Every structure is written in structure tokens, then in C-alpha cells.
Amino acid sequence: DVVPITRALISVSDKAGIVELCTYLASKNVELLSTGGTAKKLRDAGLTCIDVSDYTGSPECLDGRVKTLHPKVHGGLLGVRGNAQHEKDMTDNGIGKIDITILNLYPFEATVAKGAAFEQCIENIDIGGPSMLRSTAKNHAFTTIVTSPDQYDEVKATIEEHGGTTLAMRKRFAARAFSLSASYDSAIATWFTKELGEESPVVTRVYKPEFPLKYGCNPHQKPAGISSLLNSNLPFTVLNGTPGYINLLDAANAWLLVKELREATGLAAASSFKHVSPAGAAVAVPLTDVECAAYEVTPEAAAKLTPSALAYLRARNADPMCSFGDYAAVSDIVDEDTALILKKEVSDGIVAPGYTPEALEILKSKKGGKFIVLEAKADFKPDSVEYREVYGMTFCQKRNDVVITKDHMTKNVVTKGGLSALSEDAIRDMIVASICVKYTQSNSVGFAKDGMMVGVGAGQQSRVDCVKLAGRKVTTWYLRQHPKVLGLQFKQGVKRQDRVNARVRYIEGDFTDEERTRWEAQFETVPEPLTTAEKDEFMKQATGVTISSDAFFPFRDSIDHASKVGVSYVAQPGGSVQDPQVTQCCDDYGMVMSFTSVRLFHH
Amino acid sequence: DVVPITRALISVSDKAGIVELCTYLASKNVELLSTGGTAKKLRDAGLTCIDVSDYTGSPECLDGRVKTLHPKVHGGLLGVRGNAQHEKDMTDNGIGKIDITILNLYPFEATVAKGAAFEQCIENIDIGGPSMLRSTAKNHAFTTIVTSPDQYDEVKATIEEHGGTTLAMRKRFAARAFSLSASYDSAIATWFTKELGEESPVVTRVYKPEFPLKYGCNPHQKPAGISSLLNSNLPFTVLNGTPGYINLLDAANAWLLVKELREATGLAAASSFKHVSPAGAAVAVPLTDVECAAYEVTPEAAAKLTPSALAYLRARNADPMCSFGDYAAVSDIVDEDTALILKKEVSDGIVAPGYTPEALEILKSKKGGKFIVLEAKADFKPDSVEYREVYGMTFCQKRNDVVITKDHMTKNVVTKGGLSALSEDAIRDMIVASICVKYTQSNSVGFAKDGMMVGVGAGQQSRVDCVKLAGRKVTTWYLRQHPKVLGLQFKQGVKRQDRVNARVRYIEGDFTDEERTRWEAQFETVPEPLTTAEKDEFMKQATGVTISSDAFFPFRDSIDHASKVGVSYVAQPGGSVQDPQVTQCCDDYGMVMSFTSVRLFHH
């Protein structure tokens, strides 16, 4: 299996380490063949090398376009060693064996990225390189194809140990060479087709495996892994922990949500994800005293919170029962304040553009060291289209890269007062709610107040059902500020999350027998129930809430139901045949409605 | 831009049409160069062609491995026409211009598919072909690369019209050639890496665009399209209409759901999808008389329904408000009965393994001819792994191809009575509910009864919330059979879907003022309300319902809530630290619970 090396063909665009490798080969009496810049580099280093033109005896012509496309080169690479006829043919035709090819291809994307003109890009397409690569890889039973500087050490070590290259290594290198050739031509084909403005007859997506996952959506879905697009990289760096498939889906959506909130509002933003939809999201707007009480933070402490901490505190408190075990995202550098809030919560991980050293220390120690910490690359630019395979169909679409701005909320206010009825705060909340539904599984609606989601409805199949589902969350959020809820006197030692849950269950009131017993045991004195009448009375004060919908409201019923939870502002794409009735309905309740013209389905 | 053709290089594995094309070229006095089998084929047809070995003057050697890898060939392809130095070099070195290359590559996958041994596969890797292809494509300013018989007509027509090939055509052909080269080496790289049992340094997914979509998830997401994996095909044939992005996502999930239900139960199955989750799903189990009344079908008509029709009638009636505008799937041939049921419903499309001519006629005329009809290929085998790009991360996982069987439901019955407490009908419903949640956005739970989903909870972020959400659907489904609901006397002319919705709203009872007025107008006499007490009383008879959960129940609260809607059977993966308490809870209610060990998250 070991093939000794006597003659090497070298042609590299990336010259890192090439002198060292060739110096080593020369020390083993390997004859070096080379061309152009590579030959010069080797000679400058004092090595002897033969120019390929001299070797083939074919004069250099056509600006070197056909230098290596010669039987003496390819015969030397392709001849089957030990095959009597091949050996004779080689001898008869003066074809010497070439045992190793060391080459790499100048990345075609790099040429394109430099902004080269069409003709220059074409000129840069390497013809001789891929041919030598493929000949050598095909004949790997005898020849070695080296395509990257990161393989040089192994080449040296193997020759040193075995006196030549091993079959196992040659096979591995050959497989990699074909991958390189495939991705090189994929890049050309993709660019070329794009230049023509045509549908490509074949689309190749070339991925670089980055890390394996323990499993996919479920433990029985193995193998699973994460790749980047070739010549790109991942949007996140893993600073701590081992993210899983769903963690990373959460992280992608949670991060995009806060990034866009930040850009649209200029405020620090946070989100709290569960199962690829936000349980909550918010921008940094100061808390009222009653909110402080509901979220168990003193007004003094709240006043000192950094914007990141404030945003996450709000995001987590939209629906703190659902946020249990969330995946968090923060738009700004995570500081100690934010980390200390997260420390108290049960959470799976976080993504943010950066961390202070103190914050990182705190987060790394969560979950026995298993808390996932991802650093988002702030300037990451994903490809504009995304591919997704489902049951043998590959779905391709432009990413949903619409940027939600103030303009969407102000350009088409269809209710009575027109634009003048919209406050800056209302516009901000419309933006917050709309960006939130953009990253919520459809159908979705979201309710916002004071820069904070107070009810997100995900994954529903009827719009009015979705409004009701999210509306119940808004009611629960409001009622957490009811004096009777704030006044609940827990026994000493009842844990934070248990207090959170107990308040919500008190509000919902639909205890099962066993649960009631357990619930009551958390109090010295069993609290009086919160009656429906008390709830209704309290909800009358609800006002200034914004609802955003990922698609138009087909009927007025959604607005009717929204009116029950204090909605004053409505953002929706518009476009239903019933738009006039829906607008009339908003006018009936004195709501302000904007048609954004942007549908935001998300799947 | 037009380049006249004087010399052609031909080397094809697919010889279809090659004689006709070359006969045409010969008639235009084009000199034909060729090799091996292609040359023989042309000579057999009476054409004159020069063998490449004779043309280069290089003797045939190494079993023909290097025949075309020669400066006279590649110089003839790569020389820049009109460049003085190139022209001189060509003349000096006896390099004649080659204007067109006609070649195709024997698909590498075909060799692999034949079950060829490793060495044979390697032997089949074409070296000369891709080199000529790439040289010709690079120099497309002057040379024409033809890679498929489907281009021959255009070549002839263009030469006929223009006296040569046009630049526009040469560019298009060159782009296609690089795509072919990319996919050829992708196939080699993929196979090679698999053979080595290694993680590939690069993964290439090669897609064949099948049809464009008007847009992706939203109208502003353009371009969008559907591709198949190269050398595979799509799982569906479009028989009518123009499916959109979300339609096709629905169709894939809806079809897999009914296919697996069919295989697991042996009964015809149907599902009704909205926003990539089932609103309902069912297998063909006969209806009770009261169900007939609730679904507006006479017992006589119901008794005559075909299994497909019965299954869809049930699926559609799980949650008929949500199913409005659904995407339907049926496991068996769609007959006239089924089509007539669909005809009455507002629906977007259907997928099924086939249609009777009568059924297809009916369906094609729905929605003004726009009803989408997909035929599923029953024997379609998707690739075992799926790739999905999200914000620059490519997620790869094994498909969720676990087959849910009776065994999952019977191997680990953890409640008191053990396996003996499980009837065949209960096992069937556990299977139905579990396959349904497998294709429901997570978190999800599903309730089944009599082979039919009666409450599907999709996309929730807390398990107990999901149980409550789906439980409300079960309650509504049950109450549709309440005598007061069945007795609602609508005015003449109230439409079917309005009757359906009116009954559900009567049960839900949370009318807004405007809605109540509109609702009441549908009746001659305003119906008495259905009181909470009446509802509770009626729900006491609820029994024999099965719940399946896509992940374990973390606490007993979900079971407590499930007990309120007649649950007798529970299927869930198990694995919570609270499993003993959850099991005890089931025992308290006399429920039978199976641990399936299979988690079914779906995103």
C-alpha cells in the first residue's frame, strides 16, 4: 500500500508552507516539477526544480494556457503502475511517473468578491489545475493528491514513517480533491448562471461541515450536524455548552428578532424563545412601579438596570410560565446585570453580540456549566436565498429580509384620525409587535405594550382563535398586576419559579383537585379566589395595547375580541375583501389601524 | 458575436441524435474529430471522421487514458482567436482551431447504482471529458460546448439562421457545462466520502430546478422555486392548479401523515392541513348516528360512503372552523364520493396517490379551476438525510422516518392493568394520535377517538397550555353532538360553512356584540344559550378518548386537565423525572398509559 515518492508536481496559489514541504521532499531526493510563480518561489528558496515546459519538451505557448495539458504530465499521473502494457507505453513514449501532485485552486469566489469584470472572472477559471487534480485523484491507487497546506504535515509524517504515502491517506486525499473540484465548479456555475440572469439547469449548494450534533429534532434522528456555506462561515461562535438542533433554530430566530428590533427602535432588545417561537420579546423601556412588583424587582433596582438587563427582564416577563427553559437573545453586549437576571431563571442558552468577562463567567457556570452561550457575529451577511429539503422537494426562497420600519406603520393609517392619532410610542409598539410576529410560527398575532410583547399567539390555524389565545395571555399579563395577585403571601422558601407559576394559576383559576391542594400548600392562609367579576373589572383599565397580525384580518371578529384586552392600535397587512368592515370596527372602538402591506408568514 | 464552425470535437456516451447532428455539421463542411465508440458510430453512419490520435499525432497509449489531454486538442479549444500571439503560437505549433465540442458524461451515479465495485467506479471516472468540457466552456467567447442531446436542435437552428453559433447561446451552454461538471464531481465526491465512511470535508447537494413559485412564504420573498435532488425526482405530480410554497409544505406533511396512518392501521386515512399542522386527521371508521347529524350527513348516505370519503369527512370534521381553506390528503385513490364531499367545502388543494376520472373532473372544476390537485408517487423514496438553511447555518438531520406501530403502544404499558387494559380500538387511536403529532408543529398534543383526531394542539410553548388548547377543541367537538346544538333551527338559505361556524360559536358562547347580532340573524327564533352547566353535564359522558404527546408530560397537571375531556388512554414517550407521579395520576383516573420511548418534535 505504500508508494515511495520520486517525482512531484507542484502548482499552488496559496504558497503557505510550500517551501518547507518541498525542502523536505528534496531532502528525500524527490524530483520537483513546477510552473510559473510556484517554480520561482521554490528556486528563490534555493531548491532545484524543473519547469513543466522543459519536462514535456512542449514549448510554452498560448500564454501558458496548455502547459500541463500534455500526455507527459497526465500519462505520468494516470499510468497504472505494474500494468505491463502501461509500463511499456510509458517507457516507449518517454513518460515518467509522477507520484504526487501538490496543488490548490485560487478560490473562484474570491475573484468574484473582488468585483472583477465578467471577462476577468472567466480568465481566472483554472483549467490545468483541476485536470491534474482529477487525474491524480482518479489514480490514487498509486498517486497522491495534496490540495491544501493543512495536509502538508501529514504528508511529511507519513513519508517519514512509511517511506512513502499510504493507500488510506491517498484515498482520503482523493475524496477531498473531488470535493474541492466539485465546489470549485459549483462556484463557477452559480456565478455564471447569475450573470446570465437565468434559471440554472442545476443548482449546487456546497456546505462545509462545521460540527456534528448529538441528534436532530429528536434523539432517533442521527446523524445530524451543522454546516456553513462554503467560503462563508457560521453566524455564531459557540462560547460555552453544546447547542442542539432546536437550540440553534431558536438562536437564529431569537437573534434576528432582537437585531431587527434594535435597528428599528434604537433601543436594546431581548427575546425569550421556546420551540422556535418567542414566548416574549421587548425593548428597553423603563418599568412602572406596579410592573416592578409583578416582576419581583424593587423600583430602586429597576432604575439601575442596564438597557440589556431591562430588555430581557421584560421579555422574560411576557409569559414567564412559557419562558421556563427558554433560549434567550439580547441585542447588545451582555453585562453582569443581564447575566445576574438570567442566573436566577431556568434557561437553556443565550445569543448576543458579546459578553463582558464578568457576564460570561456567570453564564458559563449556569446549568452545571452546560448553559449554551453563542456569540453572534454582528456583521454576518447570510446568502439572500435559502434552500430547504422536505420529503424530496427542495424549497428555495429569498430570505424574509424585509426591514420593518416606522414607514410601514405610518404610510397608510386607515382609521378616522389618520396619522395624527399615532403617538411615537404606538409606532414603536407596532414595530415591536410586527418584528415579533415575523419570527413567530404562523398563523400568529402578537400584542405589545410599552415596548414589550404581552401576548404572543403562535402556530394557530384560525386567525380569530389565535387572537383569543394570545388575548388570554394579555389578560394573564395584566392580571399579574392585580392587587390581589401582588398581595399573595407565599410561605417562606417557596421558589421563584413556583411563585411565578402560582400567580398565573391563581389568575387562570382552572385548578384540578390535586393541583389545588398543592397550590394551597404554598400559602400560610389560603387566598380568596380572584373572581371573574374582579378580573373583568380590572381589565376595564387595560388600554394602549397594540396588536400586529402576520396576515390580514379576514373578518371584524378578531378586532372585536382584541377590544376586550385594551387594544388601541392595530398593525396588519390589509388586503381582505372585508377591509372596510374591519376598519369600521376599529373606528367603532376608537382604535388606530395601519395597513403595512407586508405579510409575515413564517414556517 | 457569431462564430462559424469549421472543426468539431465529438465524444458522447449518450449517442441519441448524434448521427443526425454530425450529418448536419458534415453537410456544412465541418471537420469531425472523434474517439472510440463515437467515431465508430459516426463512421457506421457513413460519415468521415478523424480519430483524435491521428489528429494529435500522439500514439494511442495507456488504454486511451490520455488521448485528448494534448496541447493540440486543448490549444485548439483554448486559443484566443484574434490575439496575434495566440494565432502565431497556434500556427507555429500546428494547433488547429476547434470550434465546437459535443460531449456528455456517463452519469457517475449510474455506475454506482449498477452496484459496481469500488475499483470499477473509480475506473469510470471520466478525466478527458471534463477537461475538454471545461476548456471549451472557459473559451466560450469563441467555442461552443454542447453537453446534452436536448441542445442539438438549437445548435442546428442557430447555425442555419446565423451561419454559426451566437455568443448568447455559447454563454448559456457554457454555464450549463460548468453545472454539469460540478454535479459530476459532486456525485464522485459524495460517493467517495461515503465509501470511506468519513465526514466529508465538503458536502454538495445538487438540485434540479423543477418549477418556479410565484413567491415563497410571503409575496415579497421572490425568487422562489421547487427543485428535486439531481437524479431523483419530485414526490408529487401536479395534475391541476399552481401550488404555492406553503401549499407544498402542507402537502408533504399531510401526505406523509395519511401514508403512515394507512400503513399502520390498514384503513383508508385522510388529513386536513392548515399552516403546516393538521386541523384534523382520521382513518375510515363508521360514523354513529349522532355524528352523522353533527356532520350533516344522513345515516343512509354515511353507510354508503367509500373509505376515502369517510376518512376525509371525519378529518374535516375534527375542527371544521379551522379546516376552512385546508389542504387535504387522502391515502387511497380519490373517488367520486370523496370528491363530492370536497366539492362542498372551501379547500385549497389535495394530495392523494390517484384519482378516478370522475373525481378528477369534479376537483379540477373547484375554485374556478384553481383547486390544486397533486398525485403522490406511492413508491417515492426520499434521501435519508435532509438539509435546511437558516440564517447561514445549514441544518442536516436524518429524516424522522421512525415507523409508529402497535408495538410502540403495547411494549410498555405502565399503568395498573398493564397491556390487558388496552383494546384494539384504543391501540388504533394511540397510533392515529401519535402519527398525527409527528406531523404537527411542536409543542403538540393530539386527542383521538374512534380513529379520528378530535383536538389537535399545535405550536405551543408549554405542554399544559397545549393540553388545554387541544382540550377546548375536544370539548367543542363533543358539544357539537349536544341535542341543543343539533336542534339549532337555521333560516332557509344559511350556507353550510356559516351553519358550521354558527354551531361552534354557539358552543364557545363568547360573542362580541356585533357578532351576536349577526349570529342571531341566522335563526327564525333566537336559540336559548347553551349554559356552562349544560356543557359540563354533557361532557360527563365523554369517555374513551386517547391523548398522545410529542414529548413527555413533565407534571401530572396535563393528565389532570386531560381527564376533563374524557381521556381514557395516554401515549407519550416517557422519560420525565416525574414519570411515577404522572403514572399514579393516570391510575387515579383509571386511564391506561403507554410509554412509547419515541419523542416526536417537529419543526
PDB file of C-alpha atoms in Angstrom, chain B residues 163-357:
ATOM      1  CA  GLY B 163     -24.148  30.755 -40.136  1.00  0.00           C
ATOM      2  CA  GLY B 164     -22.545  29.895 -36.791  1.00  0.00           C
ATOM      3  CA  THR B 165     -23.178  29.913 -33.068  1.00  0.00           C
ATOM      4  CA  THR B 166     -24.161  33.095 -31.231  1.00  0.00           C
ATOM      5  CA  LEU B 167     -22.424  34.437 -28.139  1.00  0.00           C
ATOM      6  CA  ALA B 168     -25.655  34.364 -26.144  1.00  0.00           C
ATOM      7  CA  MET B 169     -26.088  30.671 -26.856  1.00  0.00           C
ATOM      8  CA  ARG B 170     -22.435  29.874 -26.180  1.00  0.00           C
ATOM      9  CA  LYS B 171     -22.666  31.583 -22.805  1.00  0.00           C
ATOM     10  CA  ARG B 172     -25.792  29.719 -21.831  1.00  0.00           C
ATOM     11  CA  PHE B 173     -24.243  26.414 -22.889  1.00  0.00           C
ATOM     12  CA  ALA B 174     -21.039  27.229 -21.010  1.00  0.00           C
ATOM     13  CA  ALA B 175     -22.920  27.953 -17.774  1.00  0.00           C
ATOM     14  CA  ARG B 176     -24.737  24.657 -18.153  1.00  0.00           C
ATOM     15  CA  ALA B 177     -21.459  22.865 -18.812  1.00  0.00           C
ATOM     16  CA  PHE B 178     -19.965  24.085 -15.543  1.00  0.00           C
ATOM     17  CA  SER B 179     -23.123  22.975 -13.748  1.00  0.00           C
ATOM     18  CA  LEU B 180     -22.726  19.543 -15.268  1.00  0.00           C
ATOM     19  CA  SER B 181     -19.080  19.367 -14.310  1.00  0.00           C
ATOM     20  CA  ALA B 182     -19.942  20.466 -10.780  1.00  0.00           C
ATOM     21  CA  SER B 183     -22.646  17.879 -10.390  1.00  0.00           C
ATOM     22  CA  TYR B 184     -20.467  15.168 -11.905  1.00  0.00           C
ATOM     23  CA  ASP B 185     -17.689  15.757  -9.385  1.00  0.00           C
ATOM     24  CA  SER B 186     -20.230  16.241  -6.591  1.00  0.00           C
ATOM     25  CA  ALA B 187     -21.525  12.767  -7.259  1.00  0.00           C
ATOM     26  CA  ILE B 188     -17.995  11.367  -7.184  1.00  0.00           C
ATOM     27  CA  ALA B 189     -17.113  13.253  -4.001  1.00  0.00           C
ATOM     28  CA  THR B 190     -20.296  12.176  -2.236  1.00  0.00           C
ATOM     29  CA  TRP B 191     -19.864   8.541  -3.193  1.00  0.00           C
ATOM     30  CA  PHE B 192     -16.171   8.534  -2.385  1.00  0.00           C
ATOM     31  CA  THR B 193     -16.678  10.045   1.052  1.00  0.00           C
ATOM     32  CA  LYS B 194     -19.445   7.591   1.820  1.00  0.00           C
ATOM     33  CA  GLU B 195     -17.181   4.727   0.756  1.00  0.00           C
ATOM     34  CA  LEU B 196     -14.561   5.930   3.187  1.00  0.00           C
ATOM     35  CA  GLY B 197     -17.145   6.168   5.957  1.00  0.00           C
ATOM     36  CA  GLU B 198     -15.857   9.634   6.708  1.00  0.00           C
ATOM     37  CA  GLU B 199     -17.192  13.070   7.315  1.00  0.00           C
ATOM     38  CA  SER B 200     -16.745  14.797   4.009  1.00  0.00           C
ATOM     39  CA  PRO B 201     -14.700  17.982   4.152  1.00  0.00           C
ATOM     40  CA  VAL B 202     -17.289  19.398   1.778  1.00  0.00           C
ATOM     41  CA  VAL B 203     -20.876  18.355   1.141  1.00  0.00           C
ATOM     42  CA  THR B 204     -22.510  19.201  -2.137  1.00  0.00           C
ATOM     43  CA  ARG B 205     -26.246  18.987  -2.627  1.00  0.00           C
ATOM     44  CA  VAL B 206     -27.103  19.154  -6.282  1.00  0.00           C
ATOM     45  CA  TYR B 207     -30.608  20.247  -7.194  1.00  0.00           C
ATOM     46  CA  LYS B 208     -32.505  20.219 -10.440  1.00  0.00           C
ATOM     47  CA  PRO B 209     -34.932  23.169 -10.555  1.00  0.00           C
ATOM     48  CA  GLU B 210     -38.363  21.748 -11.296  1.00  0.00           C
ATOM     49  CA  PHE B 211     -40.667  24.741 -11.312  1.00  0.00           C
ATOM     50  CA  PRO B 212     -40.641  28.319 -10.065  1.00  0.00           C
ATOM     51  CA  LEU B 213     -43.064  29.506  -7.408  1.00  0.00           C
ATOM     52  CA  LYS B 214     -44.856  32.818  -7.617  1.00  0.00           C
ATOM     53  CA  TYR B 215     -43.212  33.619  -4.302  1.00  0.00           C
ATOM     54  CA  GLY B 216     -42.021  31.952  -1.088  1.00  0.00           C
ATOM     55  CA  CYS B 217     -43.687  32.188   2.325  1.00  0.00           C
ATOM     56  CA  ASN B 218     -44.749  35.760   1.521  1.00  0.00           C
ATOM     57  CA  PRO B 219     -45.316  37.774  -1.653  1.00  0.00           C
ATOM     58  CA  HIS B 220     -42.129  39.815  -1.156  1.00  0.00           C
ATOM     59  CA  GLN B 221     -40.000  36.675  -0.991  1.00  0.00           C
ATOM     60  CA  LYS B 222     -39.005  36.331  -4.620  1.00  0.00           C
ATOM     61  CA  PRO B 223     -37.445  34.429  -6.260  1.00  0.00           C
ATOM     62  CA  ALA B 224     -38.711  31.098  -5.010  1.00  0.00           C
ATOM     63  CA  GLY B 225     -38.895  27.658  -6.525  1.00  0.00           C
ATOM     64  CA  ILE B 226     -39.003  23.928  -6.111  1.00  0.00           C
ATOM     65  CA  SER B 227     -36.149  21.635  -7.089  1.00  0.00           C
ATOM     66  CA  SER B 228     -35.553  17.921  -6.866  1.00  0.00           C
ATOM     67  CA  LEU B 229     -32.336  16.266  -5.877  1.00  0.00           C
ATOM     68  CA  LEU B 230     -30.355  15.536  -9.028  1.00  0.00           C
ATOM     69  CA  ASN B 231     -31.043  12.033 -10.335  1.00  0.00           C
ATOM     70  CA  SER B 232     -34.125  11.784  -8.183  1.00  0.00           C
ATOM     71  CA  ASN B 233     -37.497  13.353  -8.862  1.00  0.00           C
ATOM     72  CA  LEU B 234     -40.334  15.040  -7.042  1.00  0.00           C
ATOM     73  CA  PRO B 235     -42.686  13.073  -4.802  1.00  0.00           C
ATOM     74  CA  PHE B 236     -45.741  14.666  -6.414  1.00  0.00           C
ATOM     75  CA  THR B 237     -47.049  15.342  -9.893  1.00  0.00           C
ATOM     76  CA  VAL B 238     -49.126  18.476 -10.317  1.00  0.00           C
ATOM     77  CA  LEU B 239     -52.379  17.451 -12.013  1.00  0.00           C
ATOM     78  CA  ASN B 240     -54.148  20.769 -11.605  1.00  0.00           C
ATOM     79  CA  GLY B 241     -53.580  24.277 -10.292  1.00  0.00           C
ATOM     80  CA  THR B 242     -50.437  26.134  -9.246  1.00  0.00           C
ATOM     81  CA  PRO B 243     -49.252  25.140  -5.782  1.00  0.00           C
ATOM     82  CA  GLY B 244     -47.563  27.747  -3.613  1.00  0.00           C
ATOM     83  CA  TYR B 245     -44.761  27.419  -1.101  1.00  0.00           C
ATOM     84  CA  ILE B 246     -46.979  26.783   1.922  1.00  0.00           C
ATOM     85  CA  ASN B 247     -49.335  24.538  -0.084  1.00  0.00           C
ATOM     86  CA  LEU B 248     -46.406  22.252  -0.850  1.00  0.00           C
ATOM     87  CA  LEU B 249     -45.172  22.224   2.745  1.00  0.00           C
ATOM     88  CA  ASP B 250     -48.712  21.306   3.763  1.00  0.00           C
ATOM     89  CA  ALA B 251     -48.946  18.665   1.058  1.00  0.00           C
ATOM     90  CA  ALA B 252     -45.681  16.980   2.109  1.00  0.00           C
ATOM     91  CA  ASN B 253     -46.710  16.739   5.751  1.00  0.00           C
ATOM     92  CA  ALA B 254     -50.348  15.913   5.045  1.00  0.00           C
ATOM     93  CA  TRP B 255     -49.363  13.129   2.652  1.00  0.00           C
ATOM     94  CA  LEU B 256     -46.792  11.554   4.963  1.00  0.00           C
ATOM     95  CA  LEU B 257     -49.353  11.605   7.759  1.00  0.00           C
ATOM     96  CA  VAL B 258     -52.011   9.691   5.790  1.00  0.00           C
ATOM     97  CA  LYS B 259     -49.493   7.359   4.195  1.00  0.00           C
ATOM     98  CA  GLU B 260     -48.225   6.316   7.617  1.00  0.00           C
ATOM     99  CA  LEU B 261     -51.741   6.086   9.067  1.00  0.00           C
ATOM    100  CA  ARG B 262     -52.695   3.807   6.180  1.00  0.00           C
ATOM    101  CA  GLU B 263     -49.644   1.603   6.672  1.00  0.00           C
ATOM    102  CA  ALA B 264     -50.071   1.421  10.448  1.00  0.00           C
ATOM    103  CA  THR B 265     -53.818   0.754  10.610  1.00  0.00           C
ATOM    104  CA  GLY B 266     -54.653  -0.823   7.258  1.00  0.00           C
ATOM    105  CA  LEU B 267     -57.507   1.682   6.934  1.00  0.00           C
ATOM    106  CA  ALA B 268     -58.011   4.484   4.444  1.00  0.00           C
ATOM    107  CA  ALA B 269     -56.832   7.731   6.011  1.00  0.00           C
ATOM    108  CA  ALA B 270     -57.246  11.454   5.439  1.00  0.00           C
ATOM    109  CA  SER B 271     -55.893  14.677   6.878  1.00  0.00           C
ATOM    110  CA  SER B 272     -56.847  18.331   6.683  1.00  0.00           C
ATOM    111  CA  PHE B 273     -53.925  20.764   6.984  1.00  0.00           C
ATOM    112  CA  LYS B 274     -53.682  24.451   7.756  1.00  0.00           C
ATOM    113  CA  HIS B 275     -50.359  26.235   8.182  1.00  0.00           C
ATOM    114  CA  VAL B 276     -48.272  23.070   8.183  1.00  0.00           C
ATOM    115  CA  SER B 277     -50.169  21.399  11.021  1.00  0.00           C
ATOM    116  CA  PRO B 278     -53.201  19.141  10.845  1.00  0.00           C
ATOM    117  CA  ALA B 279     -56.528  20.688  11.835  1.00  0.00           C
ATOM    118  CA  GLY B 280     -57.839  17.125  11.650  1.00  0.00           C
ATOM    119  CA  ALA B 281     -56.928  13.595  10.579  1.00  0.00           C
ATOM    120  CA  ALA B 282     -58.775  10.294  10.618  1.00  0.00           C
ATOM    121  CA  VAL B 283     -58.999   6.734   9.409  1.00  0.00           C
ATOM    122  CA  ALA B 284     -62.133   5.228   7.921  1.00  0.00           C
ATOM    123  CA  VAL B 285     -64.207   4.154  10.931  1.00  0.00           C
ATOM    124  CA  PRO B 286     -68.014   4.192  10.500  1.00  0.00           C
ATOM    125  CA  LEU B 287     -69.967   7.110  11.964  1.00  0.00           C
ATOM    126  CA  THR B 288     -72.502   6.905  14.761  1.00  0.00           C
ATOM    127  CA  ASP B 289     -75.926   8.365  14.022  1.00  0.00           C
ATOM    128  CA  VAL B 290     -75.327  11.345  16.240  1.00  0.00           C
ATOM    129  CA  GLU B 291     -72.035  12.023  14.426  1.00  0.00           C
ATOM    130  CA  CYS B 292     -73.949  11.866  11.149  1.00  0.00           C
ATOM    131  CA  ALA B 293     -76.271  14.541  12.483  1.00  0.00           C
ATOM    132  CA  ALA B 294     -73.366  16.684  13.682  1.00  0.00           C
ATOM    133  CA  TYR B 295     -71.586  16.423  10.315  1.00  0.00           C
ATOM    134  CA  GLU B 296     -74.781  16.976   8.309  1.00  0.00           C
ATOM    135  CA  VAL B 297     -74.884  13.637   6.566  1.00  0.00           C
ATOM    136  CA  THR B 298     -77.773  11.177   6.703  1.00  0.00           C
ATOM    137  CA  PRO B 299     -77.034   7.748   8.204  1.00  0.00           C
ATOM    138  CA  GLU B 300     -78.122   6.198   4.885  1.00  0.00           C
ATOM    139  CA  ALA B 301     -75.648   8.286   2.924  1.00  0.00           C
ATOM    140  CA  ALA B 302     -72.941   7.706   5.520  1.00  0.00           C
ATOM    141  CA  ALA B 303     -73.381   3.936   5.293  1.00  0.00           C
ATOM    142  CA  LYS B 304     -72.672   4.086   1.575  1.00  0.00           C
ATOM    143  CA  LEU B 305     -69.565   6.258   1.790  1.00  0.00           C
ATOM    144  CA  THR B 306     -66.355   4.787   0.425  1.00  0.00           C
ATOM    145  CA  PRO B 307     -63.466   4.502   2.901  1.00  0.00           C
ATOM    146  CA  SER B 308     -61.665   7.514   1.382  1.00  0.00           C
ATOM    147  CA  ALA B 309     -64.767   9.655   1.639  1.00  0.00           C
ATOM    148  CA  LEU B 310     -65.451   8.528   5.181  1.00  0.00           C
ATOM    149  CA  ALA B 311     -61.889   9.269   6.256  1.00  0.00           C
ATOM    150  CA  TYR B 312     -61.946  12.790   4.805  1.00  0.00           C
ATOM    151  CA  LEU B 313     -65.405  13.509   6.224  1.00  0.00           C
ATOM    152  CA  ARG B 314     -64.045  12.668   9.662  1.00  0.00           C
ATOM    153  CA  ALA B 315     -60.770  14.556   9.186  1.00  0.00           C
ATOM    154  CA  ARG B 316     -62.582  17.658   8.053  1.00  0.00           C
ATOM    155  CA  ASN B 317     -64.987  17.471  10.982  1.00  0.00           C
ATOM    156  CA  ALA B 318     -62.415  17.438  13.760  1.00  0.00           C
ATOM    157  CA  ASP B 319     -62.280  21.227  13.695  1.00  0.00           C
ATOM    158  CA  PRO B 320     -64.337  22.411  10.740  1.00  0.00           C
ATOM    159  CA  MET B 321     -63.784  26.103  11.506  1.00  0.00           C
ATOM    160  CA  CYS B 322     -60.011  25.698  11.349  1.00  0.00           C
ATOM    161  CA  SER B 323     -60.267  23.416   8.315  1.00  0.00           C
ATOM    162  CA  PHE B 324     -61.771  26.247   6.262  1.00  0.00           C
ATOM    163  CA  GLY B 325     -59.410  26.614   3.281  1.00  0.00           C
ATOM    164  CA  ASP B 326     -57.454  23.481   4.167  1.00  0.00           C
ATOM    165  CA  TYR B 327     -55.016  21.368   2.244  1.00  0.00           C
ATOM    166  CA  ALA B 328     -56.361  17.800   2.138  1.00  0.00           C
ATOM    167  CA  ALA B 329     -54.589  14.472   1.856  1.00  0.00           C
ATOM    168  CA  VAL B 330     -56.109  11.058   1.265  1.00  0.00           C
ATOM    169  CA  SER B 331     -54.216   7.774   1.488  1.00  0.00           C
ATOM    170  CA  ASP B 332     -56.219   5.934  -1.183  1.00  0.00           C
ATOM    171  CA  ILE B 333     -57.480   6.618  -4.668  1.00  0.00           C
ATOM    172  CA  VAL B 334     -59.845   9.575  -4.538  1.00  0.00           C
ATOM    173  CA  ASP B 335     -63.230   8.504  -5.854  1.00  0.00           C
ATOM    174  CA  GLU B 336     -66.335  10.452  -6.776  1.00  0.00           C
ATOM    175  CA  ASP B 337     -67.715  10.201  -3.219  1.00  0.00           C
ATOM    176  CA  THR B 338     -64.655  11.874  -1.760  1.00  0.00           C
ATOM    177  CA  ALA B 339     -64.563  14.492  -4.496  1.00  0.00           C
ATOM    178  CA  LEU B 340     -68.217  15.355  -3.890  1.00  0.00           C
ATOM    179  CA  ILE B 341     -67.533  15.937  -0.204  1.00  0.00           C
ATOM    180  CA  LEU B 342     -64.573  18.168  -1.031  1.00  0.00           C
ATOM    181  CA  LYS B 343     -66.666  19.976  -3.632  1.00  0.00           C
ATOM    182  CA  LYS B 344     -68.907  21.321  -0.873  1.00  0.00           C
ATOM    183  CA  GLU B 345     -66.012  22.558   1.275  1.00  0.00           C
ATOM    184  CA  VAL B 346     -63.760  25.576   0.933  1.00  0.00           C
ATOM    185  CA  SER B 347     -60.371  23.982   0.376  1.00  0.00           C
ATOM    186  CA  ASP B 348     -57.099  24.884  -1.360  1.00  0.00           C
ATOM    187  CA  GLY B 349     -55.960  21.548  -2.677  1.00  0.00           C
ATOM    188  CA  ILE B 350     -55.461  17.835  -2.232  1.00  0.00           C
ATOM    189  CA  VAL B 351     -52.767  15.203  -2.457  1.00  0.00           C
ATOM    190  CA  ALA B 352     -53.518  11.526  -2.968  1.00  0.00           C
ATOM    191  CA  PRO B 353     -51.970   8.530  -4.731  1.00  0.00           C
ATOM    192  CA  GLY B 354     -54.521   8.740  -7.526  1.00  0.00           C
ATOM    193  CA  TYR B 355     -57.937   9.850  -8.711  1.00  0.00           C
ATOM    194  CA  THR B 356     -60.753   8.245 -10.607  1.00  0.00           C
ATOM    195  CA  PRO B 357     -61.530  10.152 -13.818  1.00  0.00           C
TER     196      PRO B 357
END
